């Protein structure tokens, strides 16, 4: 494989000159630039990307931190970001953090060392200092979805509380009299907002108390287990808002095992709008987040921040909508 020395020797210039030409740093005549580029092509020389980023402090790479790619929500988000990045000739590092603090800090440190051009962060376990540190190292970032959005940098989130209100109100409108919620993790900002949206709609009913709230963790299994818990506590439950789609899928199995017909005896609404909810039996009504677009928008904003480092951040809160399907159509 050809090296930078081979190119320099054949072109009759120093390796520093070849490096400057590769990194568009000027200080070479147009004839030298043309000669060096022709030789690079002829020898099939591929610059070492890591070495190159050490000198240029740019790597043409964007990192995306997500909690887990096991939930189809996050691959769809990543796809939106990646498609736009590719259109701009940028590469993506995809980092699964499992929302663990240790993994988040390790990734942020190693991404800084690799001179990524920017980072999209979707993680609960992030704090203000992390974002400020990136900023002071010249790495723009944007938080997306799960991460808190009360910082002064760019962020994209959706109207979680309003979405949960839409879901719960719909269950009331189709005639449900006892509605429970399977909420997401206690420390998750999105889960907390959705729980408040549910409470807004049921808090004044005399049957309502804390026992109608089951604590899930956004996994299919927790949807299944929490639904069993709700059936045991409240055999008269006839409607449930699952605060994400995976939990709604899990609870369908519990309803089946409990002998409850969906939607006639138990109406269900999920949250997210992942594709899979169209293919369950019955298909699941859900609050749709514009998942792919959110990934794309985050990348768009990051590219803007990279190109205009001194510009103002942008804070976006997107609308969600209710998709009606058989699981709640009585
Ligand atoms: O399904 C995963 C959930 O985690 C989504 O609802 C998303 O908003 C994130 O917070």
CSV table of C-alpha atoms and ligand atoms in Angstrom, one decimal:
chain,number,residue,atom,x,y,z
A,1,UNK,CA,0.0,0.0,0.0
A,2,UNK,CA,1.4,3.4,-1.0
A,3,UNK,CA,2.5,5.8,1.8
A,4,UNK,CA,2.7,9.5,2.0
A,5,UNK,CA,6.5,9.1,1.5
A,6,UNK,CA,6.0,7.3,-1.8
A,7,UNK,CA,3.8,10.2,-3.0
A,8,UNK,CA,6.3,12.8,-1.8
A,9,UNK,CA,9.2,11.0,-3.4
A,10,UNK,CA,7.5,10.6,-6.8
A,11,UNK,CA,6.3,14.2,-6.8
A,12,UNK,CA,9.6,15.5,-5.8
A,13,UNK,CA,8.2,17.4,-2.7
A,14,UNK,CA,8.4,17.0,1.0
A,15,UNK,CA,5.8,14.9,3.0
A,16,UNK,CA,4.8,18.1,4.7
A,17,UNK,CA,3.8,19.6,1.3
A,18,UNK,CA,1.8,16.5,0.5
A,19,UNK,CA,0.1,16.7,3.9
A,20,UNK,CA,-0.7,20.4,3.3
A,21,UNK,CA,-2.3,19.6,-0.1
A,22,UNK,CA,-4.4,16.8,1.3
A,23,UNK,CA,-5.6,19.0,4.1
A,24,UNK,CA,-6.3,22.0,1.8
A,25,UNK,CA,-3.9,24.1,3.8
A,26,UNK,CA,-2.6,26.1,0.7
A,27,UNK,CA,1.1,27.2,0.4
A,28,UNK,CA,1.7,25.2,-2.8
A,29,UNK,CA,1.5,26.3,-6.4
A,30,UNK,CA,-1.5,25.1,-8.5
A,31,UNK,CA,0.9,23.0,-10.6
A,32,UNK,CA,2.3,21.2,-7.5
A,33,UNK,CA,-1.2,20.6,-6.2
A,34,UNK,CA,-2.3,19.1,-9.5
A,35,UNK,CA,0.9,16.9,-9.7
A,36,UNK,CA,0.5,15.6,-6.2
A,37,UNK,CA,-3.2,14.9,-6.6
A,38,UNK,CA,-2.4,13.0,-9.9
A,39,UNK,CA,0.2,10.9,-8.1
A,40,UNK,CA,-2.1,10.2,-5.1
A,41,UNK,CA,-4.6,8.9,-7.7
A,42,UNK,CA,-2.0,6.9,-9.6
A,43,UNK,CA,-0.6,5.2,-6.5
A,44,UNK,CA,-4.0,4.7,-4.9
A,45,UNK,CA,-2.7,6.5,-1.8
A,46,UNK,CA,-5.4,6.7,1.0
A,47,UNK,CA,-4.6,9.2,3.7
A,48,UNK,CA,-4.7,7.9,7.2
A,49,UNK,CA,-7.9,9.4,8.6
A,50,UNK,CA,-6.7,9.4,12.2
A,51,UNK,CA,-3.4,11.0,11.5
A,52,UNK,CA,-5.2,13.5,9.3
A,53,UNK,CA,-7.7,14.5,12.0
A,54,UNK,CA,-4.7,15.0,14.4
A,55,UNK,CA,-3.4,17.7,12.2
A,56,UNK,CA,-6.7,19.2,10.9
A,57,UNK,CA,-8.7,18.6,14.2
A,58,UNK,CA,-11.5,17.6,11.9
A,59,UNK,CA,-12.6,14.1,11.0
A,60,UNK,CA,-15.7,14.5,8.9
A,61,UNK,CA,-17.4,12.4,11.4
A,62,UNK,CA,-20.4,13.0,13.6
A,63,UNK,CA,-21.2,10.8,16.6
A,64,UNK,CA,-24.7,9.8,17.7
A,65,UNK,CA,-25.2,8.6,21.3
A,66,UNK,CA,-28.4,6.5,21.8
A,67,UNK,CA,-29.5,4.4,24.7
A,68,UNK,CA,-29.9,1.2,22.8
A,69,UNK,CA,-30.5,0.0,19.2
A,70,UNK,CA,-32.6,-2.9,20.6
A,71,UNK,CA,-35.6,-0.6,20.6
A,72,UNK,CA,-36.6,0.2,16.9
A,73,UNK,CA,-37.3,3.8,17.9
A,74,UNK,CA,-33.5,4.5,18.0
A,75,UNK,CA,-32.4,2.8,14.7
A,76,UNK,CA,-35.1,4.9,12.9
A,77,UNK,CA,-33.8,8.0,14.6
A,78,UNK,CA,-30.2,7.1,13.6
A,79,UNK,CA,-31.3,6.4,10.1
A,80,UNK,CA,-32.7,9.9,9.7
A,81,UNK,CA,-29.4,11.3,11.0
A,82,UNK,CA,-27.2,9.1,8.9
A,83,UNK,CA,-29.1,9.7,5.6
A,84,UNK,CA,-28.5,13.4,6.0
A,85,UNK,CA,-24.9,13.0,7.1
A,86,UNK,CA,-24.1,10.8,4.1
A,87,UNK,CA,-25.7,13.4,1.8
A,88,UNK,CA,-23.1,15.9,3.2
A,89,UNK,CA,-20.2,13.4,2.9
A,90,UNK,CA,-20.0,12.9,6.7
A,91,UNK,CA,-19.6,9.6,8.5
A,92,UNK,CA,-21.4,8.5,11.6
A,93,UNK,CA,-20.1,6.8,14.8
A,94,UNK,CA,-23.1,5.1,16.5
A,95,UNK,CA,-22.6,4.7,20.3
A,96,UNK,CA,-24.9,2.6,22.4
A,97,UNK,CA,-24.7,3.9,26.0
A,98,UNK,CA,-27.4,1.8,27.7
A,99,UNK,CA,-28.0,5.2,29.4
A,100,UNK,CA,-25.2,4.3,31.8
A,101,UNK,CA,-23.2,7.2,33.1
A,102,UNK,CA,-19.9,5.4,32.8
A,103,UNK,CA,-20.5,4.6,29.1
A,104,UNK,CA,-21.7,8.1,28.4
A,105,UNK,CA,-18.5,9.7,29.8
A,106,UNK,CA,-16.2,7.1,28.2
A,107,UNK,CA,-17.8,7.8,24.8
A,108,UNK,CA,-17.6,11.5,25.2
A,109,UNK,CA,-14.0,11.4,26.1
A,110,UNK,CA,-13.0,9.1,23.3
A,111,UNK,CA,-15.0,11.1,20.8
A,112,UNK,CA,-13.2,14.2,21.8
A,113,UNK,CA,-9.9,12.4,21.3
A,114,UNK,CA,-11.0,11.4,17.8
A,115,UNK,CA,-11.8,15.0,16.9
A,116,UNK,CA,-15.4,14.3,15.8
A,117,UNK,CA,-16.9,17.4,14.2
A,118,UNK,CA,-20.1,17.3,16.4
A,119,UNK,CA,-22.2,15.0,18.6
A,120,UNK,CA,-25.9,14.3,18.8
A,121,UNK,CA,-26.8,13.1,22.3
A,122,UNK,CA,-29.8,11.1,23.2
A,123,UNK,CA,-29.2,10.0,26.8
A,124,UNK,CA,-30.7,10.5,30.3
A,125,UNK,CA,-27.3,10.4,31.8
A,126,UNK,CA,-26.0,13.6,30.6
A,127,UNK,CA,-25.4,16.9,32.5
A,128,UNK,CA,-24.8,20.5,31.7
A,129,UNK,CA,-21.0,20.2,32.4
A,130,UNK,CA,-20.7,17.5,29.7
A,131,UNK,CA,-22.2,19.8,27.1
A,132,UNK,CA,-20.2,22.8,28.2
A,133,UNK,CA,-17.1,20.8,28.1
A,134,UNK,CA,-17.7,19.8,24.5
A,135,UNK,CA,-18.5,23.3,23.6
A,136,UNK,CA,-15.3,24.6,25.2
A,137,UNK,CA,-13.4,22.0,23.2
A,138,UNK,CA,-14.9,23.3,20.0
A,139,UNK,CA,-17.2,20.4,19.5
A,140,UNK,CA,-20.8,21.5,18.8
A,141,UNK,CA,-23.6,19.2,20.2
A,142,UNK,CA,-27.3,18.9,20.2
A,143,UNK,CA,-29.5,16.9,22.6
A,144,UNK,CA,-32.3,14.9,21.2
A,145,UNK,CA,-35.4,13.2,22.6
A,146,UNK,CA,-34.5,11.6,26.0
A,147,UNK,CA,-31.9,14.1,27.1
A,148,UNK,CA,-32.9,17.0,29.3
A,149,UNK,CA,-33.6,20.1,27.2
A,150,UNK,CA,-33.3,22.9,29.8
A,151,UNK,CA,-29.7,23.7,28.9
A,152,UNK,CA,-28.7,26.7,26.8
A,153,UNK,CA,-27.5,24.7,23.7
A,154,UNK,CA,-29.5,23.3,20.8
A,155,UNK,CA,-32.1,20.6,21.5
A,156,UNK,CA,-35.0,18.7,19.8
A,157,UNK,CA,-37.8,17.1,21.7
A,158,UNK,CA,-41.5,16.5,21.3
A,159,UNK,CA,-44.6,17.5,23.3
A,160,UNK,CA,-44.6,14.5,25.5
A,161,UNK,CA,-47.2,15.7,28.0
A,162,UNK,CA,-49.6,16.8,25.3
A,163,UNK,CA,-49.2,13.5,23.6
A,164,UNK,CA,-50.1,11.6,26.7
A,165,UNK,CA,-53.1,13.8,27.2
A,166,UNK,CA,-54.2,13.0,23.6
A,167,UNK,CA,-53.9,9.3,24.3
A,168,UNK,CA,-55.7,9.3,27.7
A,169,UNK,CA,-58.5,11.6,26.4
A,170,UNK,CA,-59.0,9.3,23.5
A,171,UNK,CA,-59.5,6.4,25.9
A,172,UNK,CA,-62.0,8.4,27.8
A,173,UNK,CA,-63.8,9.3,24.6
A,174,UNK,CA,-64.2,5.7,23.5
A,175,UNK,CA,-65.9,4.9,26.8
A,176,UNK,CA,-63.2,3.6,29.1
A,177,UNK,CA,-64.1,4.0,32.7
A,178,UNK,CA,-61.0,2.8,34.5
A,179,UNK,CA,-57.7,3.7,32.8
A,180,UNK,CA,-54.3,2.8,34.0
A,181,UNK,CA,-50.8,3.8,32.7
A,182,UNK,CA,-47.7,1.8,32.2
A,183,UNK,CA,-45.1,4.5,32.6
A,184,UNK,CA,-41.4,4.6,31.7
A,185,UNK,CA,-38.4,4.8,34.0
A,186,UNK,CA,-38.6,7.2,37.0
A,187,UNK,CA,-35.6,9.3,36.1
A,188,UNK,CA,-36.5,9.6,32.4
A,189,UNK,CA,-37.7,13.1,31.5
A,190,UNK,CA,-39.9,11.8,28.6
A,191,UNK,CA,-41.5,9.2,30.9
A,192,UNK,CA,-42.2,11.8,33.6
A,193,UNK,CA,-43.8,14.2,31.2
A,194,UNK,CA,-46.1,11.5,29.7
A,195,UNK,CA,-47.1,10.4,33.2
A,196,UNK,CA,-48.1,14.0,34.0
A,197,UNK,CA,-50.2,14.1,30.8
A,198,UNK,CA,-52.1,11.0,31.8
A,199,UNK,CA,-52.6,12.4,35.3
A,200,UNK,CA,-53.9,15.7,33.9
A,201,UNK,CA,-56.8,13.7,32.4
A,202,UNK,CA,-57.7,11.3,35.2
A,203,UNK,CA,-56.8,13.1,38.4
A,204,UNK,CA,-60.3,14.4,39.1
A,205,UNK,CA,-62.0,11.0,38.8
A,206,UNK,CA,-62.9,9.5,42.2
A,207,UNK,CA,-61.5,6.1,41.3
A,208,UNK,CA,-58.1,7.5,40.5
A,209,UNK,CA,-55.1,7.0,42.8
A,210,UNK,CA,-51.4,6.0,42.5
A,211,UNK,CA,-52.2,2.3,42.2
A,212,UNK,CA,-53.3,2.8,38.6
A,213,UNK,CA,-49.7,3.7,37.7
A,214,UNK,CA,-47.4,0.8,36.9
A,215,UNK,CA,-43.7,1.4,36.6
A,216,UNK,CA,-42.1,0.0,33.5
A,217,UNK,CA,-38.8,0.5,31.8
A,218,UNK,CA,-39.8,0.9,28.2
A,219,UNK,CA,-39.1,-2.8,27.4
A,220,UNK,CA,-41.5,-5.3,25.9
A,221,UNK,CA,-41.1,-7.5,28.9
A,222,UNK,CA,-42.0,-4.7,31.4
A,223,UNK,CA,-45.1,-3.9,29.4
A,224,UNK,CA,-46.2,-7.6,29.8
A,225,UNK,CA,-45.3,-7.7,33.6
A,226,UNK,CA,-46.8,-4.3,34.4
A,227,UNK,CA,-50.1,-5.2,32.7
A,228,UNK,CA,-50.3,-8.4,34.8
A,229,UNK,CA,-49.7,-6.2,37.9
A,230,UNK,CA,-52.5,-3.8,36.8
A,231,UNK,CA,-54.9,-6.7,36.2
A,232,UNK,CA,-54.2,-8.1,39.7
A,233,UNK,CA,-54.6,-4.7,41.3
A,234,UNK,CA,-57.6,-3.6,39.3
A,235,UNK,CA,-59.6,-6.4,37.6
A,236,UNK,CA,-62.0,-3.8,36.4
A,237,UNK,CA,-59.4,-1.9,34.3
A,238,UNK,CA,-60.7,-1.3,30.8
A,239,UNK,CA,-58.2,1.1,29.2
A,240,UNK,CA,-54.4,1.5,29.3
A,241,UNK,CA,-52.0,4.0,28.1
A,242,UNK,CA,-48.6,2.4,27.5
A,243,UNK,CA,-46.0,5.2,27.5
A,244,UNK,CA,-44.1,3.6,24.6
A,245,UNK,CA,-44.9,1.2,21.9
A,246,UNK,CA,-42.7,-1.7,23.0
A,247,UNK,CA,-44.6,-1.8,26.3
A,248,UNK,CA,-47.9,-1.7,24.4
A,249,UNK,CA,-46.7,-4.8,22.4
A,250,UNK,CA,-45.8,-6.6,25.6
A,251,UNK,CA,-49.1,-5.8,27.3
A,252,UNK,CA,-51.0,-7.4,24.4
A,253,UNK,CA,-49.7,-10.8,25.4
A,254,UNK,CA,-50.8,-10.2,29.1
A,255,UNK,CA,-54.3,-9.2,27.9
A,256,UNK,CA,-54.5,-12.4,25.8
A,257,UNK,CA,-53.4,-14.5,28.7
A,258,UNK,CA,-55.8,-12.8,31.1
A,259,UNK,CA,-58.6,-13.5,28.6
A,260,UNK,CA,-59.4,-9.8,27.8
A,261,UNK,CA,-60.5,-8.9,24.4
A,262,UNK,CA,-58.8,-5.9,22.8
A,263,UNK,CA,-60.3,-3.4,22.3
A,264,UNK,CA,-63.8,-4.3,23.6
A,265,UNK,CA,-62.7,-5.2,27.1
A,266,UNK,CA,-59.3,-3.4,27.2
A,267,UNK,CA,-58.5,-0.5,24.9
A,268,UNK,CA,-54.8,0.3,24.4
A,269,UNK,CA,-52.8,3.3,23.2
A,270,UNK,CA,-49.0,3.4,22.9
A,271,UNK,CA,-46.5,6.1,22.2
A,272,UNK,CA,-43.8,6.5,19.6
A,273,UNK,CA,-45.3,5.3,16.3
A,274,UNK,CA,-42.7,2.5,15.5
A,275,UNK,CA,-43.6,0.5,12.4
A,276,UNK,CA,-44.1,-2.7,14.2
A,277,UNK,CA,-47.3,-1.5,15.8
A,278,UNK,CA,-49.1,-1.7,12.5
A,279,UNK,CA,-48.5,-5.5,12.3
A,280,UNK,CA,-49.5,-6.6,15.8
A,281,UNK,CA,-52.9,-8.2,16.4
A,282,UNK,CA,-54.8,-6.0,16.7
A,283,UNK,CA,-52.7,-3.1,15.3
A,284,UNK,CA,-52.0,-0.6,18.1
A,285,UNK,CA,-53.2,3.0,18.3
A,286,UNK,CA,-50.3,5.2,19.2
A,287,UNK,CA,-49.0,8.7,19.6
A,288,UNK,CA,-46.7,9.2,16.7
A,289,UNK,CA,-43.4,11.1,17.1
A,290,UNK,CA,-41.8,12.1,13.8
A,291,UNK,CA,-38.8,9.8,14.6
A,292,UNK,CA,-36.9,9.7,11.3
A,293,UNK,CA,-37.4,13.5,10.8
A,294,UNK,CA,-36.1,14.1,14.3
A,295,UNK,CA,-32.9,12.3,13.5
A,296,UNK,CA,-32.6,14.3,10.3
A,297,UNK,CA,-33.4,17.6,11.9
A,298,UNK,CA,-30.8,17.0,14.6
A,299,UNK,CA,-28.2,16.4,12.0
A,300,UNK,CA,-29.3,19.4,10.0
A,301,UNK,CA,-28.9,21.6,13.1
A,302,UNK,CA,-25.5,20.1,14.0
A,303,UNK,CA,-24.2,20.8,10.5
A,304,UNK,CA,-25.4,24.4,10.9
A,305,UNK,CA,-23.6,24.7,14.2
A,306,UNK,CA,-20.4,23.3,12.7
A,307,UNK,CA,-20.6,25.8,9.8
A,308,UNK,CA,-21.6,28.7,12.0
A,309,UNK,CA,-19.9,28.2,15.3
A,310,UNK,CA,-20.9,31.5,16.7
A,311,UNK,CA,-24.6,31.3,15.9
A,312,UNK,CA,-27.4,31.1,18.4
A,313,UNK,CA,-28.6,27.6,19.4
A,314,UNK,CA,-32.1,26.5,18.4
A,315,UNK,CA,-34.6,24.9,20.8
A,316,UNK,CA,-37.3,22.8,19.0
A,317,UNK,CA,-40.3,21.1,20.5
A,318,UNK,CA,-42.2,19.1,17.9
A,319,UNK,CA,-45.9,18.2,17.7
A,320,UNK,CA,-47.1,14.6,18.0
A,321,UNK,CA,-50.3,13.1,16.7
A,322,UNK,CA,-52.7,10.3,17.6
A,323,UNK,CA,-52.8,7.5,15.1
A,324,UNK,CA,-56.0,5.5,15.5
A,325,UNK,CA,-56.0,1.8,15.0
A,326,UNK,CA,-58.0,-1.2,16.1
A,327,UNK,CA,-56.6,-1.5,19.6
A,328,UNK,CA,-58.6,1.4,20.8
A,329,UNK,CA,-61.5,1.6,18.3
A,330,UNK,CA,-64.6,0.5,20.1
B,1,LIG,O1,-39.3,3.8,23.1
B,1,LIG,C1,-38.3,4.5,23.7
B,1,LIG,C2,-38.7,5.8,24.3
B,1,LIG,O2,-37.5,6.4,24.8
B,1,LIG,C3,-39.3,6.7,23.2
B,1,LIG,O3,-40.6,7.0,23.6
B,1,LIG,C4,-38.4,7.9,23.2
B,1,LIG,O4,-39.2,9.1,23.2
B,1,LIG,C5,-37.4,7.7,24.3
B,1,LIG,O5,-37.5,8.6,25.4
